[in-house]
Amino acid sequence: MDIVKNAKSSYGRQYRDKLCSPEEAASIVKSGDALCFPISVGEPTLFVRALAARKHELEGVIVNQQHHLCPDYFTKDSAPHIRVNAWFTSHVSREAVQNGWADFIPNYFHEVPRLLREFWPIDVAGTVVSPMDEHGYFTCSLSVAYTMEAVKKAKKVVVQVNSQAPRTHGNCHIHISEIDHIIECNEPLEELTISPISTIEEAIGGYIAELVEDGSCLQLGWGGIPNSVCKALLHKKDLGIHTELLSDGMVDLILAGAVNNSRKQTHLGKTVATFALGTRRLYEFMNENPTIEMHPVDYVNYPHNIGKNDKVVSINATLEVDLLGQCCSESFGHLQWSGTGGQADFARGANISNGGKGFITTASTAKNDTISRIVPTLKPGASVTTGKNDVDYVVTEFGVAKLRGQTARQRALNLINIAHPDFRGELTEAARRMNRI
């Protein structure tokens, strides 16, 4: 494969001088080194696999990363050799974090680049990039987030040039002069399976869509509820997008004409995101699309930047919410499940926004209606992802509870009204015992 066939000869020579195998790139890692890889689909999997294959040759290597793909060193026997500092756990890293084989770093997503600057050394940074252009630039493609900061700080930079990675616009370019080693790759990019929308998700999406005005600026996470919301918004007009995650549902909104970004106060006419995860259709839509801009997370998720747009609508999911409105969206008691991500960033940004609305969503129950997601108090050890002062609306399949600006009594009553009917009685009694109602 000749990824640089259109490059100017000077850059082409630099490219070929830096070209190497995954094993050669992995050989630069030494015991005690600190590494940094991008979030999810930006992970350079060929490099990571080659590194994992030689883990027993190494001691005390630390990997900093948010949301992981390759499982090869998330095992008990790997910890002395390659240990991970997880900024957000995925299905790959969850067991390792819960068992103490990996560490977890609490963080607001928008602060990760600053935390990298101030607290963590980076000897080697690795990332997936799109093919080089005639000016010697690659793009961070689908995963910008904290990648640019890691590349800037690292002593050595390894890029995995994937011919299938879309070339993206925005503040996401890396020049060949910043790169030490290049791996070529033609593997299909990681895709996110889109599951059918359940009746509960459809109901929640419908409630939210009724409250979304024309001209709103959207942020959505991933999963059935965001997909349901996107489907329910297809008839809206002049919507904008300023989001951490760009997904397939947003492509549907753009193609339907519901999103045109014509009423945004920043990046007028542009869809803004910091990473993307979805299907090949999404990736192909993003390739060389001048209406989509990818920017670092300390810009995209900074609450005051979010709030510069009017009518920001933030939609994120939670695992448990108590009668005061505290939301635990990342743990089951003390067991870490995911991370704060950008939920708190966008909840605050929506509150700053003129006419903004923040929605926290959850099914009313779990485990076949045996557990209520609305509870008197959070479980012992639970992480408060979005605090009571930042929560605006909570939505279940039974309706919408307005919390912002409400008294503790009103909050409890509003939340009980959207709880599953089987649990409303015991929630009412618990609220009385706590003198909430």
XYZ file of C-alpha atoms in Angstrom:
437
model
C 0.000 0.000 0.000
C 1.371 3.399 -0.973
C -0.251 5.809 1.450
C 2.071 8.633 0.418
C 1.772 8.348 -3.338
C 0.441 11.930 -3.567
C 2.895 13.417 -1.079
C 5.598 15.822 -2.159
C 8.881 14.003 -2.531
C 10.549 15.656 0.504
C 7.758 14.565 2.825
C 7.607 11.193 1.108
C 11.255 10.576 1.935
C 10.708 11.529 5.579
C 7.727 9.227 5.679
C 9.644 6.246 4.326
C 12.589 6.914 6.647
C 10.262 6.654 9.636
C 8.277 3.664 8.394
C 8.649 0.559 10.550
C 6.895 -2.608 11.676
C 4.697 -2.702 14.809
C 7.385 -4.816 16.499
C 10.104 -2.270 15.706
C 7.929 0.526 17.104
C 7.156 -1.457 20.259
C 10.862 -2.081 20.803
C 11.426 1.575 21.704
C 9.436 1.118 24.938
C 11.673 0.590 27.973
C 10.956 -0.505 31.520
C 9.594 2.381 33.566
C 8.283 4.285 30.543
C 4.975 6.154 30.646
C 2.780 5.807 27.547
C -0.398 7.513 26.385
C -2.963 6.253 23.875
C -6.124 7.991 22.609
C -9.686 7.179 23.455
C -11.317 4.137 21.818
C -11.030 4.009 18.014
C -7.897 6.164 18.105
C -5.954 3.383 19.845
C -3.090 2.151 17.608
C -4.000 -1.521 17.929
C -1.070 -2.952 15.938
C 1.389 -1.081 18.155
C -0.497 -2.033 21.330
C -0.589 -5.735 20.405
C 3.128 -5.725 19.620
C 3.797 -4.026 22.947
C 1.651 -6.549 24.819
C 3.500 -9.413 23.123
C 6.739 -8.347 24.814
C 5.232 -7.386 28.172
C 7.261 -9.987 30.091
C 10.449 -8.234 28.955
C 9.307 -5.044 30.694
C 8.788 -3.826 34.243
C 6.816 -0.858 35.505
C 5.467 0.449 32.194
C 2.444 2.735 32.719
C -0.250 3.341 30.103
C -2.522 6.385 30.435
C -5.717 6.071 28.435
C -9.444 6.690 28.413
C -11.667 3.865 27.087
C -9.631 0.931 25.814
C -9.862 -1.533 22.925
C -7.040 -4.090 23.198
C -7.451 -6.553 26.124
C -3.971 -8.095 25.905
C -2.459 -6.547 29.040
C -5.537 -6.170 31.250
C -4.700 -9.296 33.222
C -3.416 -9.951 36.727
C -0.077 -11.248 35.501
C 0.412 -8.157 33.310
C 0.209 -5.622 36.130
C 3.902 -5.765 37.193
C 4.933 -5.342 33.563
C 2.356 -3.042 31.957
C -0.111 -1.324 34.261
C -2.910 0.952 33.089
C -4.130 4.226 34.515
C -7.697 4.221 33.209
C -9.316 7.639 32.822
C -12.596 5.902 31.911
C -13.164 2.156 31.980
C -14.534 0.102 29.089
C -15.602 -3.525 28.810
C -11.905 -4.249 28.239
C -10.525 -2.568 31.370
C -13.457 -2.845 33.795
C -12.501 -6.157 35.395
C -8.875 -5.093 35.796
C -9.851 -1.874 37.554
C -12.363 -3.604 39.805
C -9.767 -6.211 40.810
C -6.940 -3.745 41.314
C -4.848 -4.902 38.334
C -5.270 -1.430 36.826
C -5.745 1.979 38.394
C -8.550 4.492 37.897
C -8.016 8.258 37.692
C -11.083 10.392 38.548
C -11.398 13.325 36.169
C -13.606 15.713 34.278
C -13.118 14.934 30.607
C -12.359 18.547 29.697
C -9.467 18.572 32.183
C -7.625 15.494 30.862
C -5.172 17.471 28.654
C -4.298 19.679 31.633
C -3.878 16.661 33.907
C -1.510 15.163 31.332
C 0.481 18.390 31.261
C 0.723 18.787 35.014
C 0.820 15.304 36.517
C 1.879 12.565 34.112
C 5.111 12.136 32.154
C 4.764 10.765 28.627
C 7.727 8.955 27.126
C 5.808 7.490 24.183
C 2.507 8.539 22.624
C 0.794 6.430 19.990
C -2.266 7.197 17.885
C -4.204 6.294 14.758
C -4.041 8.930 12.024
C -5.420 9.400 8.532
C -2.990 9.253 5.583
C -0.558 12.139 5.102
C -1.463 14.979 2.737
C 0.809 16.793 0.289
C 1.811 19.272 2.997
C 3.066 16.567 5.354
C 0.053 16.610 7.703
C -1.882 13.720 9.178
C -5.138 14.169 11.103
C -6.127 12.584 14.400
C -9.224 11.448 12.531
C -11.841 10.032 14.895
C -10.136 10.606 18.239
C -8.834 14.106 18.970
C -9.779 14.574 22.668
C -6.399 14.657 24.496
C -4.326 13.220 21.616
C -2.789 16.538 20.547
C -1.615 17.227 24.100
C -0.069 13.758 24.378
C 1.788 14.178 21.080
C 3.070 17.582 22.158
C 4.412 16.278 25.465
C 5.766 12.870 24.421
C 9.473 12.226 23.894
C 8.634 9.762 21.097
C 5.539 9.658 18.869
C 4.300 6.573 17.037
C 1.475 6.891 14.521
C -0.512 4.082 12.960
C -1.540 5.324 9.525
C -4.829 3.646 8.684
C -5.919 4.010 5.079
C -9.537 3.648 6.270
C -9.330 6.470 8.828
C -11.291 9.521 7.656
C -9.466 12.779 7.130
C -11.094 15.320 9.397
C -11.140 19.103 9.728
C -10.537 21.249 12.795
C -7.685 21.501 15.291
C -6.564 17.922 14.775
C -3.451 17.942 12.554
C -0.045 16.390 13.239
C 2.942 17.169 10.998
C 5.405 14.481 9.984
C 8.183 16.469 11.684
C 6.495 15.714 15.043
C 6.551 11.960 14.412
C 9.300 9.436 15.125
C 7.850 6.118 13.916
C 5.176 5.238 11.373
C 3.234 1.976 11.161
C 0.992 1.332 8.173
C -2.371 -0.321 8.690
C -5.378 -1.292 6.624
C -7.486 -2.892 9.351
C -11.187 -1.996 9.542
C -11.814 0.612 12.195
C -13.606 -0.379 15.386
C -17.356 -0.004 14.880
C -20.156 0.419 17.402
C -23.115 -1.894 16.909
C -26.425 -0.045 16.801
C -29.008 -2.021 18.761
C -32.757 -1.780 18.147
C -34.500 0.916 20.196
C -36.527 -0.540 23.073
C -39.987 0.678 24.044
C -38.536 2.275 27.196
C -35.871 4.104 25.193
C -38.467 5.231 22.675
C -40.656 6.652 25.455
C -37.750 8.540 27.016
C -36.680 9.891 23.636
C -40.206 11.086 22.974
C -40.413 13.016 26.249
C -37.125 14.771 25.556
C -37.985 15.583 21.946
C -41.113 17.417 23.098
C -38.909 19.793 25.110
C -36.293 20.385 22.396
C -36.982 23.613 20.545
C -36.068 24.440 16.972
C -32.625 26.081 16.932
C -31.309 24.048 19.882
C -27.661 22.939 20.017
C -27.297 19.236 20.825
C -24.981 17.035 22.845
C -25.799 13.349 23.064
C -23.963 10.344 24.418
C -24.220 6.868 22.928
C -26.753 4.082 23.302
C -30.418 3.433 22.731
C -31.749 6.604 24.353
C -29.601 9.023 22.283
C -30.534 7.036 19.164
C -34.194 7.325 20.148
C -33.845 11.073 20.695
C -32.232 11.511 17.268
C -35.079 9.617 15.647
C -37.652 11.750 17.453
C -35.929 14.992 16.393
C -35.905 14.365 12.637
C -38.785 16.831 12.126
C -37.085 19.693 13.998
C -35.514 22.715 12.297
C -32.211 24.595 12.501
C -30.631 22.332 15.113
C -26.923 22.559 15.854
C -24.396 20.082 17.209
C -21.643 20.770 19.763
C -20.899 17.391 21.324
C -18.049 15.311 22.681
C -19.194 12.205 20.756
C -20.294 12.216 17.126
C -22.578 9.272 16.324
C -24.626 7.756 13.514
C -27.854 9.272 14.823
C -26.408 12.720 14.275
C -25.652 11.849 10.665
C -29.345 11.042 10.250
C -30.261 14.469 11.631
C -27.833 16.218 9.279
C -29.004 14.319 6.196
C -32.651 14.942 7.097
C -31.987 18.687 7.249
C -32.917 18.920 10.939
C -29.323 19.913 11.729
C -27.781 22.757 9.751
C -25.939 24.599 12.572
C -27.398 27.876 11.293
C -28.322 29.308 14.699
C -25.170 28.575 16.688
C -23.223 31.367 18.323
C -19.872 29.595 17.826
C -18.676 27.624 14.789
C -21.638 28.788 12.747
C -22.551 26.191 10.143
C -20.251 23.569 11.663
C -20.819 20.381 13.634
C -18.250 20.240 16.457
C -17.046 17.124 18.305
C -13.937 15.749 20.018
C -14.232 12.058 19.083
C -16.462 9.811 17.013
C -17.625 6.226 17.354
C -20.157 4.428 15.221
C -20.413 2.516 11.974
C -18.482 2.716 8.719
C -21.300 4.929 7.419
C -20.414 7.574 10.025
C -16.703 7.364 9.233
C -17.265 7.733 5.512
C -19.583 10.689 6.106
C -16.879 12.430 8.128
C -14.113 11.971 5.552
C -13.067 15.367 4.117
C -16.399 16.810 5.277
C -15.813 20.560 5.762
C -19.000 20.958 7.820
C -17.579 18.775 10.632
C -14.784 20.001 12.901
C -12.889 17.900 15.440
C -11.235 19.779 18.306
C -9.414 18.902 21.548
C -11.587 18.076 24.540
C -10.330 20.956 26.677
C -11.961 23.214 24.087
C -15.074 21.223 23.158
C -16.033 20.162 26.694
C -15.048 23.326 28.532
C -18.384 24.324 30.130
C -18.092 28.014 29.289
C -17.397 27.190 25.626
C -20.432 24.921 25.598
C -22.522 27.652 27.191
C -21.611 30.226 24.537
C -24.230 28.612 22.306
C -27.891 29.332 23.045
C -30.418 26.576 23.777
C -27.837 23.883 24.484
C -29.519 20.521 25.033
C -27.401 17.980 26.905
C -28.577 14.353 27.081
C -26.733 11.750 29.156
C -27.556 8.536 30.999
C -27.214 7.575 34.651
C -27.252 4.376 36.692
C -28.886 5.716 39.846
C -30.379 8.990 41.100
C -31.348 9.819 44.670
C -34.285 11.907 45.874
C -32.151 15.032 46.114
C -31.028 14.656 42.499
C -27.495 13.327 42.908
C -26.644 11.107 39.934
C -24.262 8.163 40.000
C -23.527 7.387 36.362
C -20.279 5.448 36.627
C -20.249 2.920 39.482
C -22.276 0.301 41.271
C -21.493 1.225 44.834
C -17.702 1.265 45.004
C -17.255 -0.872 41.871
C -16.134 1.333 38.994
C -18.145 0.730 35.817
C -17.204 3.580 33.467
C -16.206 7.151 34.349
C -17.391 10.728 34.609
C -16.681 11.362 30.947
C -18.254 14.577 29.710
C -21.555 14.279 31.562
C -20.729 16.886 34.208
C -19.056 19.137 31.618
C -22.185 19.316 29.488
C -24.621 19.481 32.407
C -22.799 22.620 33.523
C -22.508 23.949 29.988
C -26.251 23.560 29.438
C -26.926 25.458 32.668
C -24.655 28.299 31.496
C -26.334 28.417 28.082
C -29.109 30.944 27.443
C -32.223 28.750 27.245
C -30.216 25.568 27.825
C -31.680 22.305 29.088
C -29.832 19.360 30.594
C -31.407 15.893 30.635
C -30.242 12.939 32.711
C -31.952 9.751 31.558
C -32.504 6.310 33.015
C -34.928 3.432 32.806
C -36.980 3.469 36.008
C -35.844 -0.029 37.018
C -33.157 -2.663 36.492
C -32.991 -6.459 36.690
C -36.514 -7.168 35.440
C -38.178 -4.476 37.529
C -36.686 -5.735 40.801
C -34.459 -2.699 41.460
C -35.469 0.963 41.291
C -33.034 3.338 39.608
C -34.545 6.161 41.653
C -33.479 5.618 45.253
C -33.752 7.424 48.599
C -29.946 7.700 48.842
C -27.119 6.488 46.629
C -25.455 3.186 47.455
C -22.499 3.319 49.874
C -19.360 4.074 47.900
C -21.246 5.334 44.849
C -19.554 8.077 42.823
C -21.537 11.283 42.384
C -21.011 11.944 38.698
C -23.374 14.895 38.351
C -24.110 16.781 41.537
C -27.518 17.966 42.718
C -26.694 21.572 41.829
C -26.004 20.694 38.183
C -28.949 18.400 37.406
C -31.730 20.082 35.429
C -34.181 17.360 34.291
C -34.345 13.635 35.028
C -36.294 11.509 32.546
C -37.594 7.926 32.768
C -40.193 6.080 30.693
C -42.793 7.450 33.128
C -42.108 11.118 32.508
C -39.932 14.153 33.167
C -38.893 15.502 36.576
C -37.735 19.107 36.720
C -35.117 19.550 39.480
C -33.204 22.760 38.800
C -34.616 25.625 40.858
C -36.808 23.261 42.885
C -36.810 22.742 46.647
C -35.664 19.467 48.169
C -39.335 18.616 48.777
C -40.323 19.372 45.189
C -37.385 17.360 43.868
C -38.379 14.298 45.888
C -42.011 14.516 44.789
C -41.090 15.067 41.134
C -38.709 12.095 41.130
C -41.201 9.807 42.870
C -43.745 10.683 40.168
C -41.470 9.309 37.432
C -40.350 6.233 39.383
C -41.790 2.835 38.544
C -45.255 2.553 40.155
C -44.146 -0.533 42.115
C -41.584 1.573 44.013
C -43.440 4.838 44.535
C -44.884 3.779 47.876
C -41.570 2.848 49.483
C -39.872 5.921 48.014
C -42.611 8.086 49.547
C -42.123 6.451 52.933
C -38.369 6.890 52.734
C -38.797 10.564 51.818
C -41.027 11.031 54.862
C -38.497 9.380 57.161
C -35.878 11.813 55.863
C -38.294 14.740 56.399
C -38.180 15.529 52.686
C -41.972 15.481 52.343
